[in-house]
Short mmCIF file of C-alpha atoms and ligand atoms in Angstrom, two decimals:
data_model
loop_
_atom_site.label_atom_id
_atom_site.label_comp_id
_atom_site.label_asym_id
_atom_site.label_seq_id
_atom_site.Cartn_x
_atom_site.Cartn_y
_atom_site.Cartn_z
CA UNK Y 1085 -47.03 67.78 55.44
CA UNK Y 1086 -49.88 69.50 54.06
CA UNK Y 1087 -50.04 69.59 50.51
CA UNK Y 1088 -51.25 72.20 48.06
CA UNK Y 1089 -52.68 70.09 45.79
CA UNK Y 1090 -56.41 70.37 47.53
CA UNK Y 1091 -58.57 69.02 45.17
CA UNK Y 1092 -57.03 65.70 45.04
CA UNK Y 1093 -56.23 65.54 48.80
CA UNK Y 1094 -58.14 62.92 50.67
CA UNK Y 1095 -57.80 61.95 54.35
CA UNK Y 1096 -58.94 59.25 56.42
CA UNK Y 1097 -58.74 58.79 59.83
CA UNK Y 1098 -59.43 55.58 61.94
CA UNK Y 1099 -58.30 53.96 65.48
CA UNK Y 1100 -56.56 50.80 64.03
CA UNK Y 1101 -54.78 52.00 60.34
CA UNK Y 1102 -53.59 49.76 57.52
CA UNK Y 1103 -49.98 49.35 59.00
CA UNK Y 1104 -48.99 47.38 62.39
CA UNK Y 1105 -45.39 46.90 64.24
CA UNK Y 1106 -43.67 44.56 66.20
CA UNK Y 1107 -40.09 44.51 67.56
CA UNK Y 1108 -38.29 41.62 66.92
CA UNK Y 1109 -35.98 39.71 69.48
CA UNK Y 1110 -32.52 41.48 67.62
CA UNK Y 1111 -34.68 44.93 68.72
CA UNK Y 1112 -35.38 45.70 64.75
CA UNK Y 1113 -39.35 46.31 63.69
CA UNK Y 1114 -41.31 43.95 61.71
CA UNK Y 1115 -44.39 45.39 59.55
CA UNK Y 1116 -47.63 44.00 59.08
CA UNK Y 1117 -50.20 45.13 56.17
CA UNK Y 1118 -53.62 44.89 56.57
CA UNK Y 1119 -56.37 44.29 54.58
CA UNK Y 1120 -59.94 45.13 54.27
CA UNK Y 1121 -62.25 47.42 52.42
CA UNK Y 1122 -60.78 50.58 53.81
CA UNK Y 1123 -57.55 49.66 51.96
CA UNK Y 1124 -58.98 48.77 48.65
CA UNK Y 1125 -60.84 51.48 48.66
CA UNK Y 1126 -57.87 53.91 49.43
CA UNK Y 1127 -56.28 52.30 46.48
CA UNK Y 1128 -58.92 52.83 44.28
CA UNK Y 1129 -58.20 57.14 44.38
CA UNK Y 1130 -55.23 56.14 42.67
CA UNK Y 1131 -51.16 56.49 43.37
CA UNK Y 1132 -51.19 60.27 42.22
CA UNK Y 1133 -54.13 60.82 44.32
CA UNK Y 1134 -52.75 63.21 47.93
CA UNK Y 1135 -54.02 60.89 50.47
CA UNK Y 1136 -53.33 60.42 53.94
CA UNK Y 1137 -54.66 57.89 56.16
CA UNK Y 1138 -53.96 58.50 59.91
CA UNK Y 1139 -54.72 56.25 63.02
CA UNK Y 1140 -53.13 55.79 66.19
CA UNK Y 1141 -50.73 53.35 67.91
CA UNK Y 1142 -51.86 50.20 69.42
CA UNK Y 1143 -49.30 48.32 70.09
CA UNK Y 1144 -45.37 48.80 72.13
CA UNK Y 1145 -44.25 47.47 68.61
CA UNK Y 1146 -46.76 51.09 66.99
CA UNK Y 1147 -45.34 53.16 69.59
CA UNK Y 1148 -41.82 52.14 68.72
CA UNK Y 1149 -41.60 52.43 65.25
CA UNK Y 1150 -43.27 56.30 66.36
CA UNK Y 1151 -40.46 56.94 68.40
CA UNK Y 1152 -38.11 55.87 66.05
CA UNK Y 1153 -39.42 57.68 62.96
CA UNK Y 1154 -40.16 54.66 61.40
CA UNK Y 1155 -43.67 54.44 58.92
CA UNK Y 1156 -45.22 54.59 55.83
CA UNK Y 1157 -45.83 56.49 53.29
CA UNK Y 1158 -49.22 58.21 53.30
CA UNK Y 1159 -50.00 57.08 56.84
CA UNK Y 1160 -49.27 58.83 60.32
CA UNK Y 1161 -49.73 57.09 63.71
CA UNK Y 1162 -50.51 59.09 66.70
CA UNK Y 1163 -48.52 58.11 69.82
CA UNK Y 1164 -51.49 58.73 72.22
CA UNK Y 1165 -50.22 57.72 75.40
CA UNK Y 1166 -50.90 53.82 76.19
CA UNK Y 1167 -53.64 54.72 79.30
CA UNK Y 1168 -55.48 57.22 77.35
CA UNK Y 1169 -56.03 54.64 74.14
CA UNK Y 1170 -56.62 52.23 76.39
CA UNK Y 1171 -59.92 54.21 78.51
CA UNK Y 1172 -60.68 55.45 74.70
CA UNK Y 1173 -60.69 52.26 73.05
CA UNK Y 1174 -61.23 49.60 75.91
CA UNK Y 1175 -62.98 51.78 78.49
CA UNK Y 1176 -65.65 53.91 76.05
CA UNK Y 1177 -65.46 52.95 72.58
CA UNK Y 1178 -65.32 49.16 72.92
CA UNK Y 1179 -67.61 49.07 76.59
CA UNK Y 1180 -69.82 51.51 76.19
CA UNK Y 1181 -70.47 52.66 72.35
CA UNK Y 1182 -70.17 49.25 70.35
CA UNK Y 1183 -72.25 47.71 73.93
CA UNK Y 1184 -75.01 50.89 72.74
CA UNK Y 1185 -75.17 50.49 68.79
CA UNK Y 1186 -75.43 46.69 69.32
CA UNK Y 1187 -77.81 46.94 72.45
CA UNK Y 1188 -75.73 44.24 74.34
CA UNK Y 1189 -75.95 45.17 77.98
CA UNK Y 1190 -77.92 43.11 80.46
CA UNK Y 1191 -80.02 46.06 82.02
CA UNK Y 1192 -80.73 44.76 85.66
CA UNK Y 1193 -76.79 45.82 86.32
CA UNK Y 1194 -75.14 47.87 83.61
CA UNK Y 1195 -74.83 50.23 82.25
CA UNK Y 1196 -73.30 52.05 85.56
CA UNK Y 1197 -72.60 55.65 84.64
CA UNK Y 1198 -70.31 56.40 87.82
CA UNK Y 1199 -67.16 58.43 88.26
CA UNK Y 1200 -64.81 56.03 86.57
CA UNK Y 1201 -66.96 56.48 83.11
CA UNK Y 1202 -66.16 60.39 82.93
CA UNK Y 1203 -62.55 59.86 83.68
CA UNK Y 1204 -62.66 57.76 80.38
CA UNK Y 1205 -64.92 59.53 79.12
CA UNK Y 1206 -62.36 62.29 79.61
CA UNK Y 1207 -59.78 60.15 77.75
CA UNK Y 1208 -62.16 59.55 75.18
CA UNK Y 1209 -62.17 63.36 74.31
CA UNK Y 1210 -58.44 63.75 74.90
CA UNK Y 1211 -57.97 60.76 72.14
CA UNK Y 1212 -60.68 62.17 69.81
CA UNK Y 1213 -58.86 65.66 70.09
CA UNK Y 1214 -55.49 64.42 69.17
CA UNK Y 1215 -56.90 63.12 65.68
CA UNK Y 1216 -58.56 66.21 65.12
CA UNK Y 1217 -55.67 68.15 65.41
CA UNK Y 1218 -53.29 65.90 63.48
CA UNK Y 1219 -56.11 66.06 60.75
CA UNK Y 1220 -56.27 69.88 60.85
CA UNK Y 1221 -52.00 70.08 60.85
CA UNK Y 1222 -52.14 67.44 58.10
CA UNK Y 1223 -55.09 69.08 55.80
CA UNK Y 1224 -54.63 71.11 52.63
CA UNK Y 1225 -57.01 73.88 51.87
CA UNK Y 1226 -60.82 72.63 51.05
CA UNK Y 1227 -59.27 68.82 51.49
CA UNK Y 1228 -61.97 65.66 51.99
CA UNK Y 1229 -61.88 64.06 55.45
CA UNK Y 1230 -63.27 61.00 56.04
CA UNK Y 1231 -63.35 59.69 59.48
CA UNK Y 1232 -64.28 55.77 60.49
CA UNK Y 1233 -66.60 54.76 63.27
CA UNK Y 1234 -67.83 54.91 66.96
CA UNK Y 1235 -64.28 55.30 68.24
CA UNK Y 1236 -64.37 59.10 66.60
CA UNK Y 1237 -67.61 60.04 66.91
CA UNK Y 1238 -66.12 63.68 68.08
CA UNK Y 1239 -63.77 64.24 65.52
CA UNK Y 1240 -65.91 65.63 63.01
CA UNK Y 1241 -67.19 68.68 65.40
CA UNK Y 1242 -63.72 69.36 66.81
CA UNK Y 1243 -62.22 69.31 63.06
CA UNK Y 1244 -64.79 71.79 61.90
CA UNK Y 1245 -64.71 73.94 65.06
CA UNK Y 1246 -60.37 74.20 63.59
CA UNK Y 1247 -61.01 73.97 59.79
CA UNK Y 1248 -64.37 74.91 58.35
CA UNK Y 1249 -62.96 74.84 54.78
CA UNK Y 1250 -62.75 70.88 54.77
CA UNK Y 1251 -65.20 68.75 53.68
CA UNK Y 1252 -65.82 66.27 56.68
CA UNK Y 1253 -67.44 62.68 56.14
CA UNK Y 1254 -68.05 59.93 59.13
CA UNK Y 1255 -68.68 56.52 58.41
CA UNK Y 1256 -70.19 53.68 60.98
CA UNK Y 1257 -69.43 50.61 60.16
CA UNK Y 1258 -71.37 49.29 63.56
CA UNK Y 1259 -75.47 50.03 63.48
CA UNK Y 1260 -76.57 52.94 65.28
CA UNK Y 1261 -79.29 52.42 68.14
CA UNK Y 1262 -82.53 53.23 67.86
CA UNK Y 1263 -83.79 56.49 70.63
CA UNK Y 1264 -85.23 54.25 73.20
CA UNK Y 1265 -81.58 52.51 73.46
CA UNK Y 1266 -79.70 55.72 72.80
CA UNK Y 1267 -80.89 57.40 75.64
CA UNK Y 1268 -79.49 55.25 78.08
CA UNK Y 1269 -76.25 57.20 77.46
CA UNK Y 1270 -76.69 60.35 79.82
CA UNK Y 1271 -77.71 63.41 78.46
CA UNK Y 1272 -74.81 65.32 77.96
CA UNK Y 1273 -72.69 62.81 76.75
CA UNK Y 1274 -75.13 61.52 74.03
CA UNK Y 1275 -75.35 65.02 73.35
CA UNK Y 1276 -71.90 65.44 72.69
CA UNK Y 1277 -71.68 62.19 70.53
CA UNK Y 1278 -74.74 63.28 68.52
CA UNK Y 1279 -72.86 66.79 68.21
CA UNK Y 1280 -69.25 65.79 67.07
CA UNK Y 1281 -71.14 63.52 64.67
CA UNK Y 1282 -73.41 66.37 63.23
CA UNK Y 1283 -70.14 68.66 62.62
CA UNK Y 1284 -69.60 66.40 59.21
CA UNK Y 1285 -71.02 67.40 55.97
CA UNK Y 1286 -72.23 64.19 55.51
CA UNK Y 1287 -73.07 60.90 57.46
CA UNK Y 1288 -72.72 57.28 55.67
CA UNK Y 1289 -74.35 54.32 57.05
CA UNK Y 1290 -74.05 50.40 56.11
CA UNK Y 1291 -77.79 50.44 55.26
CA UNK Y 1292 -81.04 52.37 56.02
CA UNK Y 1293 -81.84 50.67 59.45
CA UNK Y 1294 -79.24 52.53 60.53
CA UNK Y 1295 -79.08 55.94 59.03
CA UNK Y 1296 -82.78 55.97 60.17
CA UNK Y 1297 -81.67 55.28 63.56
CA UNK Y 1298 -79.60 57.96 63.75
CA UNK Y 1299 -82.02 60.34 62.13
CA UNK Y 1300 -84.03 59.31 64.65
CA UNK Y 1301 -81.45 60.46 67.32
CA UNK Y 1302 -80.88 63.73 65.69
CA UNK Y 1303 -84.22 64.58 65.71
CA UNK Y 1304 -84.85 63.53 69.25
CA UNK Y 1305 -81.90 64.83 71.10
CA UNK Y 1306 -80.26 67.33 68.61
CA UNK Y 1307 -83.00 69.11 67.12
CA UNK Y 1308 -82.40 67.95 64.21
CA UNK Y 1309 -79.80 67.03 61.38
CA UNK Y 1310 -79.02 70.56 60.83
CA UNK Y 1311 -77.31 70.70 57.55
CA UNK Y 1312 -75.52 67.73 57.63
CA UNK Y 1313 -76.31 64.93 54.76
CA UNK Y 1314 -77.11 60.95 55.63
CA UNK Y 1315 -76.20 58.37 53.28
CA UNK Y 1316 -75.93 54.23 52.88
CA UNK Y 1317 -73.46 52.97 51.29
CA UNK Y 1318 -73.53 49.22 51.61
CA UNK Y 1319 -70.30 47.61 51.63
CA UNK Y 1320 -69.47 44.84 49.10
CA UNK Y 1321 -67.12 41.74 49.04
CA UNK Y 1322 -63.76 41.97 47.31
CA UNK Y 1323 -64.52 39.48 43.98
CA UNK Y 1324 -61.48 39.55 42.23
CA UNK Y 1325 -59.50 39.68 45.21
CA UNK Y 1326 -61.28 36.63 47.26
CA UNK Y 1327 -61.53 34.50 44.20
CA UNK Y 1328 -58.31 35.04 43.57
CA UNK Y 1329 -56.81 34.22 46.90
CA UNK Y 1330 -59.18 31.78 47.57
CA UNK Y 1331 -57.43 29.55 44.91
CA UNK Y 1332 -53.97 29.48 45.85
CA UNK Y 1333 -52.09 26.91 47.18
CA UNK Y 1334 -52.36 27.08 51.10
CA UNK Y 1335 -55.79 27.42 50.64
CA UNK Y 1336 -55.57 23.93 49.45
CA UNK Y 1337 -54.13 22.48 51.67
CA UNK Y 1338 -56.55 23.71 54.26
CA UNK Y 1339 -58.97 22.17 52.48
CA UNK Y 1340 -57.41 18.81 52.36
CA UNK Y 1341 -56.80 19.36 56.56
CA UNK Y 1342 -60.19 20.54 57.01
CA UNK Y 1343 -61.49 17.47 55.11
CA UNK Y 1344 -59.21 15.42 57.02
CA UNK Y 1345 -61.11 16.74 60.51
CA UNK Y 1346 -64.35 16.57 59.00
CA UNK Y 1347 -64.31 12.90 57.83
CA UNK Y 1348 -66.54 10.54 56.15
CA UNK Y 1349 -70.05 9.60 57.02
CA UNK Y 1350 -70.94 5.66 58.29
CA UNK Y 1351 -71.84 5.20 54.21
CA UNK Y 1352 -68.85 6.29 53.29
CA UNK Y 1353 -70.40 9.49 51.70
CA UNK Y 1354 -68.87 13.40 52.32
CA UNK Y 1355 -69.94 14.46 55.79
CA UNK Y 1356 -72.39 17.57 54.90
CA UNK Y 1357 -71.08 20.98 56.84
CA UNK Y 1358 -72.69 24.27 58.61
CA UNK Y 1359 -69.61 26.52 58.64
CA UNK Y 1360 -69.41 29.58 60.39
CA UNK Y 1361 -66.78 32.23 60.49
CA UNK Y 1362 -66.71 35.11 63.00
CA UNK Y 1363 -64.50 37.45 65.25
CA UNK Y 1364 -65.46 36.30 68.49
CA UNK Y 1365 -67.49 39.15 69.16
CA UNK Y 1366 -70.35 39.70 71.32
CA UNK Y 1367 -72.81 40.32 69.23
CA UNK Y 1368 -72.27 37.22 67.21
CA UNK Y 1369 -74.19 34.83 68.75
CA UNK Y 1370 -71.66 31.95 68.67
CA UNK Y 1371 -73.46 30.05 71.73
CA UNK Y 1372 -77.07 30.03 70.21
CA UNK Y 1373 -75.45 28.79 67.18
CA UNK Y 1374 -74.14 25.91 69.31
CA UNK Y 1375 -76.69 25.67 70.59
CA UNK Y 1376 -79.15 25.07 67.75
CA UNK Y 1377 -77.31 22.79 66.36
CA UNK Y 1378 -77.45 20.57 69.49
CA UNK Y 1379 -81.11 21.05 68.38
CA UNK Y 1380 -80.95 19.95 65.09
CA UNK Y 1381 -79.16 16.75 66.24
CA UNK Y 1382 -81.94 15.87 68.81
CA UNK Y 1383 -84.61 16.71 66.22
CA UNK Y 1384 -83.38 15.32 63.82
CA UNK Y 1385 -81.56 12.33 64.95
CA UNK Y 1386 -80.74 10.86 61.17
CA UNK Y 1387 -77.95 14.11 61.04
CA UNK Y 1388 -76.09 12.08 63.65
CA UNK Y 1389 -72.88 11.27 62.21
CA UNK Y 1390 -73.77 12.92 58.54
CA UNK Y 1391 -72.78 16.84 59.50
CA UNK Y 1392 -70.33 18.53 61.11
CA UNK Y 1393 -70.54 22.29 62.53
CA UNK Y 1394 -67.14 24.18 61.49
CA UNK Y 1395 -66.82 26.91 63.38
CA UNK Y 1396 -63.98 29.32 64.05
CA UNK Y 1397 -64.20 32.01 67.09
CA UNK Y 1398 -61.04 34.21 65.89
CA UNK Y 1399 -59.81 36.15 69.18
CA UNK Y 1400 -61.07 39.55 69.31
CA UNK Y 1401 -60.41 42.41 72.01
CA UNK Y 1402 -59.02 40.15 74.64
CA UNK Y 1403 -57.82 43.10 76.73
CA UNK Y 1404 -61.80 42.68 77.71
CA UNK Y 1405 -62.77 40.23 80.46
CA UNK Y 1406 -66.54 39.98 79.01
CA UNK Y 1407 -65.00 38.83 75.33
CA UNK Y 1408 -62.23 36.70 77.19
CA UNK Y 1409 -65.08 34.93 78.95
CA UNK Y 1410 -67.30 34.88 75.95
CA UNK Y 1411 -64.83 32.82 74.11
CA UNK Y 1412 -64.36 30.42 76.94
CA UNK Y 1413 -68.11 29.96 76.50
CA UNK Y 1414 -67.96 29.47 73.18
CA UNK Y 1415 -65.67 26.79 73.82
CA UNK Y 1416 -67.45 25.10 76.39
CA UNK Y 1417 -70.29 24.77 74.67
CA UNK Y 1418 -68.85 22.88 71.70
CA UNK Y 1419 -66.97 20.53 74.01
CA UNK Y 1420 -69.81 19.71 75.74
CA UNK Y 1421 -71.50 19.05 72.40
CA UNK Y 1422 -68.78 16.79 71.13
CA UNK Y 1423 -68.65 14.53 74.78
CA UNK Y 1424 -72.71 14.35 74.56
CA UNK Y 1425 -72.97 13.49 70.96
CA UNK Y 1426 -69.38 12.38 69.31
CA UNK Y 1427 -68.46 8.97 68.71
CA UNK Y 1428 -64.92 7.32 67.91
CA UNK Y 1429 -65.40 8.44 64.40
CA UNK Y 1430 -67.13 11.62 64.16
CA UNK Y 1431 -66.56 14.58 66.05
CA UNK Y 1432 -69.92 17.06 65.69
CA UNK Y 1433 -68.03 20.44 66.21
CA UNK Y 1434 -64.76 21.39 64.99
CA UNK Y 1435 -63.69 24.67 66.41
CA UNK Y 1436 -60.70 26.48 66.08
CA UNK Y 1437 -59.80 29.53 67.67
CA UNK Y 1438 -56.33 30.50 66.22
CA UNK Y 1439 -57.23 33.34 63.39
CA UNK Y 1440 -55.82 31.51 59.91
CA UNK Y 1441 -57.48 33.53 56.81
CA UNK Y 1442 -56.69 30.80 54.64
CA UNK Y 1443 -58.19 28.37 56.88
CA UNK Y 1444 -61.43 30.42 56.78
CA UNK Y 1445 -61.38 30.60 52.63
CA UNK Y 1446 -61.29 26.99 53.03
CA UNK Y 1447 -64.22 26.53 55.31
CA UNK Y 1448 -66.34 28.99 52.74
CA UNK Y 1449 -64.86 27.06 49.94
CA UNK Y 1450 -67.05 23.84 51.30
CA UNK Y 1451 -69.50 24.72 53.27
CA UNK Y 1452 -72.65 23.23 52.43
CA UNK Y 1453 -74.79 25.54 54.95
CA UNK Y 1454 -73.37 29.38 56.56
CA UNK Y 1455 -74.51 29.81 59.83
CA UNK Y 1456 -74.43 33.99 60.15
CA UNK Y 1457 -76.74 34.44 63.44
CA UNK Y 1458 -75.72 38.04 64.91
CA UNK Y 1459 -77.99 39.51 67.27
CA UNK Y 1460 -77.05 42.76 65.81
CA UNK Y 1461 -74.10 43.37 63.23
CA UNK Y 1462 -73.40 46.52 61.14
CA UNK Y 1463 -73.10 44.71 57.77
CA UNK Y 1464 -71.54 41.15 58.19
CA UNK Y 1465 -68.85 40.45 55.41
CA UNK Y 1466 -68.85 36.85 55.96
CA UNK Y 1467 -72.57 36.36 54.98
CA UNK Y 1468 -71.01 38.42 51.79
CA UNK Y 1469 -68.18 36.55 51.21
CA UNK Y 1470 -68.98 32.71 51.13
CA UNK Y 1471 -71.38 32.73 48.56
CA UNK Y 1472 -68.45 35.02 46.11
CA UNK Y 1473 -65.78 31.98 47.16
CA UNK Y 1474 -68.17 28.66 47.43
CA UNK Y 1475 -66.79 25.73 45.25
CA UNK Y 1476 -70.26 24.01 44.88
CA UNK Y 1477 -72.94 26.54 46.47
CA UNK Y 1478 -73.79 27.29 50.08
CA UNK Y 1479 -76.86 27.96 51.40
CA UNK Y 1480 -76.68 31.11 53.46
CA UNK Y 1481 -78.94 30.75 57.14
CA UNK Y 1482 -78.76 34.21 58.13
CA UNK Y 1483 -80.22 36.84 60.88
CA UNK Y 1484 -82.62 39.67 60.15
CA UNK Y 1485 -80.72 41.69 62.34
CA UNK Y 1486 -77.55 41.57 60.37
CA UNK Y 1487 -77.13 44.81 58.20
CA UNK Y 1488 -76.35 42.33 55.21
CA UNK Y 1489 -80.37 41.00 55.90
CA UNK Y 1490 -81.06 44.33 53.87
CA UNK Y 1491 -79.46 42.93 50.81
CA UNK Y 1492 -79.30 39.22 51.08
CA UNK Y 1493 -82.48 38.42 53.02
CA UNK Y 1494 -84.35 37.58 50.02
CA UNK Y 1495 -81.65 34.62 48.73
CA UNK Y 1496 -81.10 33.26 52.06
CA UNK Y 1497 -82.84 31.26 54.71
CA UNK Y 1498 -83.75 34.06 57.49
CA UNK Y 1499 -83.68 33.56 61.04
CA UNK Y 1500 -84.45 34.86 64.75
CA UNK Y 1501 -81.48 35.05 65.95
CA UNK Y 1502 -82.55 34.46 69.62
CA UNK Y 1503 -84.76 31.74 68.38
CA UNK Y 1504 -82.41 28.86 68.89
CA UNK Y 1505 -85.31 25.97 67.82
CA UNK Y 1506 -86.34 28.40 64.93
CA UNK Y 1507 -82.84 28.58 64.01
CA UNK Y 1508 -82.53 24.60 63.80
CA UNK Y 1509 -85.16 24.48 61.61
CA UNK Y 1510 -83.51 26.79 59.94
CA UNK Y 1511 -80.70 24.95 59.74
CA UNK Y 1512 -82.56 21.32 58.93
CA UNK Y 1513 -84.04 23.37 56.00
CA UNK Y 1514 -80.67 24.47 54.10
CA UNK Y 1515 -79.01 21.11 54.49
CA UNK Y 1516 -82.03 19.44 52.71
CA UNK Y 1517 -81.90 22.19 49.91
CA UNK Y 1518 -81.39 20.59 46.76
CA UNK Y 1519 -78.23 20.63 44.95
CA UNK Y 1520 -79.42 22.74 42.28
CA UNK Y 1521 -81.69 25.32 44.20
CA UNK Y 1522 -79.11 25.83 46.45
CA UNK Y 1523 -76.01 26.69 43.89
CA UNK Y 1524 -78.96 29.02 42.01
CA UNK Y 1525 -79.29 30.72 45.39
CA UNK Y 1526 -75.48 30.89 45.71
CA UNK Y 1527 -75.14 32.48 42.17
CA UNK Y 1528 -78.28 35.61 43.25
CA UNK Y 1529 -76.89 35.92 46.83
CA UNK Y 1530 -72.95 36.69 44.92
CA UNK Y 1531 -74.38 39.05 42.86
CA UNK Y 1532 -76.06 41.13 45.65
CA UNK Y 1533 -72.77 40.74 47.53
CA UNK Y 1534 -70.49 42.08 44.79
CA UNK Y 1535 -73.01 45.08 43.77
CA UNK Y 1536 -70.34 47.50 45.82
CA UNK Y 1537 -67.16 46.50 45.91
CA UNK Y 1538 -64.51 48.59 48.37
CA UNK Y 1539 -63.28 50.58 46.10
CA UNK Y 1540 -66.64 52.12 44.47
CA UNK Y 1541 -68.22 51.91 48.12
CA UNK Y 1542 -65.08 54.45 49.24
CA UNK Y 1543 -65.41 56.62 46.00
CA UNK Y 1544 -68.81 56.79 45.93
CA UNK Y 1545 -68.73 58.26 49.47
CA UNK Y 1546 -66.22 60.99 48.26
CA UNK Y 1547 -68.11 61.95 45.93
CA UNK Y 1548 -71.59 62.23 47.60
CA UNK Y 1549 -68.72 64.62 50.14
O1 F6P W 2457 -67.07 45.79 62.60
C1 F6P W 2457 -67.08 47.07 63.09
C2 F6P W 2457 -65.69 47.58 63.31
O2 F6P W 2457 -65.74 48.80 63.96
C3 F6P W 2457 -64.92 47.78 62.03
O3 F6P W 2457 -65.18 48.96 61.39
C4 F6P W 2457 -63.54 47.77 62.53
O4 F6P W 2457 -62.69 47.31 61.54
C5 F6P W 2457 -63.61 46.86 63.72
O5 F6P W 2457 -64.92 46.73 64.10
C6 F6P W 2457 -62.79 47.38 64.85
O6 F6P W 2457 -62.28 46.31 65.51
P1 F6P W 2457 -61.01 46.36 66.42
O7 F6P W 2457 -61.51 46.71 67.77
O8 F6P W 2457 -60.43 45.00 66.38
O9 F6P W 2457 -60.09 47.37 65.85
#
C-alpha cells in the first residue's frame, strides 16, 4: 500500500517484472528470478529504499500465483485478462511498435491499419490504463515513477492526468524511429503515443540517435516537447557480476562441450571461432550473418576447416508466426551451410537454439571474433558483454546501427549490416587481427562497456527525475 515515506519511494513499472510462476504437476507454484539491468539497478536504491516494481501477468503460472495471493515483496502483478495482454503485447506492442522503432516491415504489404488494429489498439489502452491506475493506487505523495518501454508508451499521460504530484520518467530501451518512419502510424494514434509519452517529466534514451529521433517526432507531430526533459543514459554491462559468474563451474564445463563441438583444425591447431549470441529477434540479422560467413568461406577458401561460426538463436516471442518462421530460417540456413561445406570432421556452424546462459558465457569466454550485425537494436548488451568476459580477447565485428555503435564503434570492426560481402570482409579482417592488437582492443572496448553499470545507469536516471 502506499507509503508515506515519499521521498524515498520509487516505482517502476514494466510488461514482463523481475518475478515469473509456474504451477507444478502436485498444483504448488514454482518461482523464477530474473535478471538484467532493471534488477541491479533496483538494488542499487538500497533495502530501506520504498520501492515498488509492478508489471503484469504473462503466464497461467502469473495469473495463478495472482489469484492465489501469492508474490513478492516490493512487486505487484496485474491480472490483465489473458486476450487483452495478448492484443497489447502480441497484437500492438510486439507487431506494430517494436516493427516501427526498428523499421522492420516490408512496405509493399504491411503495415495494414484495418479494423482488427483498433480493436487492439483498444486493448492496448485498456492494458496501459490498468498500470496507470495500479501506479496511482500504489503511489505515495510526490513519489518517482519510472515506466519501461514501447509497451507503455501511454502510461505516463494517463498517470499524470490521475496524479500530477509524481514525478514521471519513461525509458526506451528499443530506438525510436525517425519522422519519415513514424508517420506511417496513423495520425491519431501516433498522436496519442507521442502524447502519453510527453505526460513524463522526463524522457531517457539508450543514446542520442534516439532521443533525437524522438525530438524529432515531438516537434513534428506534437508541437513540440512541451516541458518534458530528454536524456541518454547508455546502459552498461554488469562487471563484477559477469566476471564473476562467468567463472564458475558450469561455465566450465560448457567450455569443455563447446570445445568438444568445435574441434581441432587438419594441423591439429585450435579451430579459430566467430561467436554470436542473440534473442532470435527480428531485427538481428541472424541470416545475413549466415550468410556472410558462407562468404568468407568461398572467399577465402584457406578458412575451410580452420573456423567455426557459434551461433545461438535463443527463442523469443514464439506466440508470433513471423519470429516462429524467422527461427526456422535461421536454421535452415546453417544446415544448408554445414551439407554444402562440412566434412566428416568439421562442422562450419554450430547452432543451438535452447536458451543456456552459461552456455552463452562460454561462447564469449572463447570467441576469437563477435559477430553483432543488427539492422537496428536499441543498445545491444552482447556487443557489451563479451569483451568484459573474454579469456584471451575478442575482436568485436559490429553494426553501425546498433545503439552500442555510439560507444564501441571506435574499438571495433564496423559493418553494414545489410552488406553481407562487406560484412565478410569484415569478418576475414578480425580473424587475421593479431594476437596482441586484438586483446588491446578487447581491454578499450571493456572499458567503454563498463562506463555505466545498471545500477548508476538506474540512479542516475532518478536523479536527473
Ligand atoms: O530489448 C528491448 C526490450 O524491450 C527490453 O527492454 C525488454 O527486456 C525486452 O525487449 C522485452 O522482451 P520480451 O518481449 O521478451 O518481454
Amino acid at each position: 500500500m502506499a507509503s508515506t515515506n515519499s521521498a524515498a519511494q520509487v516505482l517502476v513499472a514494466s510488461n514482463r517484472g523481475p518475478v515469473s510462476y509456474d504451477v507444478r504437476e502436485d498444483g504448488s507454484l514454482h518461482t523464477k528470478r530474473g535478471g538484467g539491468g532493471l534488477v541491479s539497478g533496483l538494488s542499487a536504491i538500497g533495502s530501506d529504499a520504498d520501492s515498488l516494481w509492478v508489471c503484469s501477468a504473462l503466464s497461467e503460472g502469473d495469473r495463478e500465483a495472482v489469484r492465489r495471493g501469492v508474490g513478492e515483496a516490493g512487486v505487484r502483478m496485474l491480472d490483465i485478462p489473458a486476450d487483452v495482454h495478448a492484443d497489447a503485447y502480441n497484437g500492438v506492442a510486439n507487431s506494430v511498435l517494436w516493427f516501427i522503432h526498428h523499421m522492420l516491415y516490408q512496405t509493399p504489404l504491411e503495415p495494414v491499419f484495418d479494423a482488427e488494429f483498433r480493436r487492439q489498439w483498444a486493448s492496448y489502452e485498456t492494458y496501459n490504463r490498468a498500470f496507470a491506475e495500479a501506479l496511482a493506487q500504489e503511489a505515495a505523495e510526490g513519489a518517482a515513477v519510472v515506466v519501461q518501454d514501447y509497451h507503455l508508451t501511454l502510461v505516463p499521460g494517463m498517470l499524470r492526468e490521475l496524479r500530477p504530484d509524481l514525478r514521471i520518467g519513461h525509458f526506451s530501451h528499443t530506438p525510436w524511429a525517425p519522422p519519415e518512419y513514424f508517420r506511417m502510424l496513423p495520425d491519431d494514434v501516433a498522436r496519442q503515443v507521442l502524447g502519453g509519452m510527453l505526460g513524463a517529466d522526463r524522457l531517457g534514451f539508450l543514446t542520442h540517435r534516439w532521443a533525437d529521433a524522438f525530438t524529432a517526432c515531438a516537434e513534428q507531430f506534437a508541437g513540440g516537447l512541451g516541458g518534458t526533459r530528454v536524456g541518454v543514459h547508455g546502459l552498461g554491462a554488469d562487471a563484477d557480476f559477469l566476471r564473476e559468474r562467468a567463472h564458475e563451474a558450469d561455465v566450465d564445463e560448457r567450455m569443455a562441450a563447446l570445445r568438444e563441438e568445435i574441434g581441432t583444425a587438419p594441423d591439429g591447431g585450435a579451430r579459430r571461432t566467430i561467436v554470436r549470441v542473440d534473442r532470435t529477434e527480428l531485427s538481428k540479422n541472424i541470416v545475413r550473418g549466415l550468410l556472410a560467413y558462407r562468404q568468407l568461406l568461398d572467399d577465402h577458401p584457406e578458412w575451410r576447416e580452420r573456423v567455426v561460426h557459434v551461433a545461438f538463436a535463443y527463442p523469443s516471442r514464439q506466440d508470433l508466426a513471423v519470429y516462429r518462421d524467422y527461427t526456422a530460417e535461421v536454421q535452415r540456413v546453417a544446415q544448408e551451410i554445414n551439407s554444402e561445406y562440412g566434412t566428416p570432421d568439421w562442422t562450419p556452424v554450430v547452432l543451438h537454439v535452447k536458451d543456456d546462459f552459461a552456455r552463452s558465457l562460454a561462447a564469449y569466454r572463447l570467441g576469437d571474433v563477435a559477430l553483432v550485425n543488427p539492422i537496428r537494436d536499441g543498445m545491444n548488451l552482447v556487443a557489451k558483454e563479451v569483451p568484459v568476459v573474454s579469456d584471451e580477447g575478442c575482436v568485436l565485428v559490429l553494426s553501425r546501427e546498433a545503439g552500442a555503435y555510439e560507444e564501441l564503434g571506435e574499438e571495433a570492426i564496423t559493418v553494414n549490416p545489410y552488406d553481407v560481402i562487406g560484412t565478410a570482409r569484415a569478418l576475414n579482417e578480425a580473424l587475421s587481427m593479431p594476437a596482441g592488437e586484438r586483446a588491446e582492443r578487447t581491454k578499450r572496448l571493456a572499458a567503454a562497456a563498463t562506463a555505466l553499470p545498471p545500477a548508476q545507469w538506474f540512479l542516475d536516471q532518478l536523479n536527473a527525475l
